[in-house]
mmCIF file of C-alpha atoms in Angstrom:
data_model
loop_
_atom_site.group_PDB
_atom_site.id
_atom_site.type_symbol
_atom_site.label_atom_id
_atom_site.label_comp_id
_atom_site.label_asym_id
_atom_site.label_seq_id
_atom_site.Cartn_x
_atom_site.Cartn_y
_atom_site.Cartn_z
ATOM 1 C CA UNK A 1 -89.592 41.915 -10.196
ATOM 2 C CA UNK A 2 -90.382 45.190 -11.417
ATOM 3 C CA UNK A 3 -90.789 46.648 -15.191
ATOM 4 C CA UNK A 4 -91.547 50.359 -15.859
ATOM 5 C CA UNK A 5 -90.781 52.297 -19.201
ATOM 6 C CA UNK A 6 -89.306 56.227 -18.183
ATOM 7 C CA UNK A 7 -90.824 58.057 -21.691
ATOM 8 C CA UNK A 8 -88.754 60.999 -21.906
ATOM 9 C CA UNK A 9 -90.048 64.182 -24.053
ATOM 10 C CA UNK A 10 -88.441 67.283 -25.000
ATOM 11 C CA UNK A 11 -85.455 67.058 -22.493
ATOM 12 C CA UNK A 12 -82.680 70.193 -22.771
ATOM 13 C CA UNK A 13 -79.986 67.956 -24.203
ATOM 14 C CA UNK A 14 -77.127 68.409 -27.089
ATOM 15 C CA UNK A 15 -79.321 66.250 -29.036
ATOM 16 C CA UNK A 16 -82.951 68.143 -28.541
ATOM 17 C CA UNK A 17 -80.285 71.315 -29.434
ATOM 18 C CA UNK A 18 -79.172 69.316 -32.636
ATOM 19 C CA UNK A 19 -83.012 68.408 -33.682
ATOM 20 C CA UNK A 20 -84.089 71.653 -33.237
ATOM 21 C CA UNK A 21 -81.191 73.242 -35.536
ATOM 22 C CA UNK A 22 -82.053 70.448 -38.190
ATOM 23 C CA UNK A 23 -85.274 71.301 -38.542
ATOM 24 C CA UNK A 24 -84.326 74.965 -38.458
ATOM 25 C CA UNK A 25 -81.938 74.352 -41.277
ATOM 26 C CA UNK A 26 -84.559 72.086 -43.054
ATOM 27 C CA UNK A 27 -87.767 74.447 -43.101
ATOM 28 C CA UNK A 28 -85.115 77.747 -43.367
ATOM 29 C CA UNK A 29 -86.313 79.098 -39.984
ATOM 30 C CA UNK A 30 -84.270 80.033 -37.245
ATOM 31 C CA UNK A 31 -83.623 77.790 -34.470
ATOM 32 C CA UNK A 32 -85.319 80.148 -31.724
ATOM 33 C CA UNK A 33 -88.579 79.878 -33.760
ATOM 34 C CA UNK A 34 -88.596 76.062 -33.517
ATOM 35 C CA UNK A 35 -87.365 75.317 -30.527
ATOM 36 C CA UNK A 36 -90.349 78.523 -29.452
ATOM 37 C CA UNK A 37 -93.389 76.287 -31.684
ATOM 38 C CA UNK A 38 -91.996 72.953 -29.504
ATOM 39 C CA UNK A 39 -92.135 75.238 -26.380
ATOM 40 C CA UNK A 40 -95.515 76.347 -27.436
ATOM 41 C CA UNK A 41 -96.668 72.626 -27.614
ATOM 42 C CA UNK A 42 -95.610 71.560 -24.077
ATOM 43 C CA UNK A 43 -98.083 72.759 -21.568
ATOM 44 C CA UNK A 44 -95.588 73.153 -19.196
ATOM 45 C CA UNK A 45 -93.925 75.921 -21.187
ATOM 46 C CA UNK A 46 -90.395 74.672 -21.286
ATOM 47 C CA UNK A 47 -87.939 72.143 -22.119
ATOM 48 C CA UNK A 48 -87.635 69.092 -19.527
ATOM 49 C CA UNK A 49 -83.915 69.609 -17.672
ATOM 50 C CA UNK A 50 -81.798 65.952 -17.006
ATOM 51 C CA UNK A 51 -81.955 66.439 -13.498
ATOM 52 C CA UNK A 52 -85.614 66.638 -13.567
ATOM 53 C CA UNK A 53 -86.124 62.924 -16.040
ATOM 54 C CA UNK A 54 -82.778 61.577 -13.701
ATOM 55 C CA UNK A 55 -84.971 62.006 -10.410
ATOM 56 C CA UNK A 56 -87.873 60.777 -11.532
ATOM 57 C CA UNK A 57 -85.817 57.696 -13.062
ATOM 58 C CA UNK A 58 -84.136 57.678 -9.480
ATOM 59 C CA UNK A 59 -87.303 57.339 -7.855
ATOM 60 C CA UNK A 60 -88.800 54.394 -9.808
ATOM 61 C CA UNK A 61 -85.494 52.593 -9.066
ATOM 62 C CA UNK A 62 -85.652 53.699 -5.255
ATOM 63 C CA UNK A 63 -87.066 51.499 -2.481
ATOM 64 C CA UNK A 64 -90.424 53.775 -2.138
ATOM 65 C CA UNK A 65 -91.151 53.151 -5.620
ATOM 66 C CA UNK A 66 -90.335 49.145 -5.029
ATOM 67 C CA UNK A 67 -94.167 48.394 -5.321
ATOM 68 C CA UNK A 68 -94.778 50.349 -8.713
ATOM 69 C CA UNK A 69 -95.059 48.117 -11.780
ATOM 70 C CA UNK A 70 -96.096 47.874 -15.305
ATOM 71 C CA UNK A 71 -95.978 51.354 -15.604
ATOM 72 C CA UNK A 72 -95.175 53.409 -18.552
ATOM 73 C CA UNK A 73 -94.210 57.312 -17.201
ATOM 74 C CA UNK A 74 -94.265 60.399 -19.467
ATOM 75 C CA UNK A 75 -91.625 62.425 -17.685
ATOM 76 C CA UNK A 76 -93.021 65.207 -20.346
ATOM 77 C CA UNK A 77 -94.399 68.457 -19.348
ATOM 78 C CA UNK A 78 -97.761 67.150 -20.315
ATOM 79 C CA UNK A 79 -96.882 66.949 -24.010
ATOM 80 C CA UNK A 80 -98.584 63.269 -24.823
ATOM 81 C CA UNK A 81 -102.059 64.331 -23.592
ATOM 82 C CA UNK A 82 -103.234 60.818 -22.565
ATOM 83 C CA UNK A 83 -103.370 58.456 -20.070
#
């Protein structure tokens, strides 16, 4: 049996759109200047696309990835800068 947690980040998605304008509304910014400060905070410089957290959750579930266990994966950007 295999158990592995896929720990999403900041992933394009109507909801990371929806958090971003909430907070936008909340601290009376606009939502280009939040979403940027997130950005800023990701060392990979961007927003996580689906496809990229679906293929990594493809992977673990694939037959390559059959003897990985007990492993928790930051499919991130680097944001969470641990190990």
């Amino acid at each position: 049996m295999t158990v592995n947690l896929l720990l999403p980040g900041r992933i394009r998605t109507d909801r990371t759109a929806a958090t971003d304008a909430a907070n936008a509304e909340r601290t009376h910014r606009a939502v280009a200047d939040v979403e940027r400060e997130s950005v800023a905070a990701i060392p990979a410089g961007r927003y996580g696309h689906v496809n990229e957290f679906g293929a990594t959750a493809a992977f673990l579930c694939s037959a390559p990835a059959s003897y990985v266990t007990g492993v928790a994966l930051w499919c991130d950007g680097g944001l969470v800068r641990s190990l």
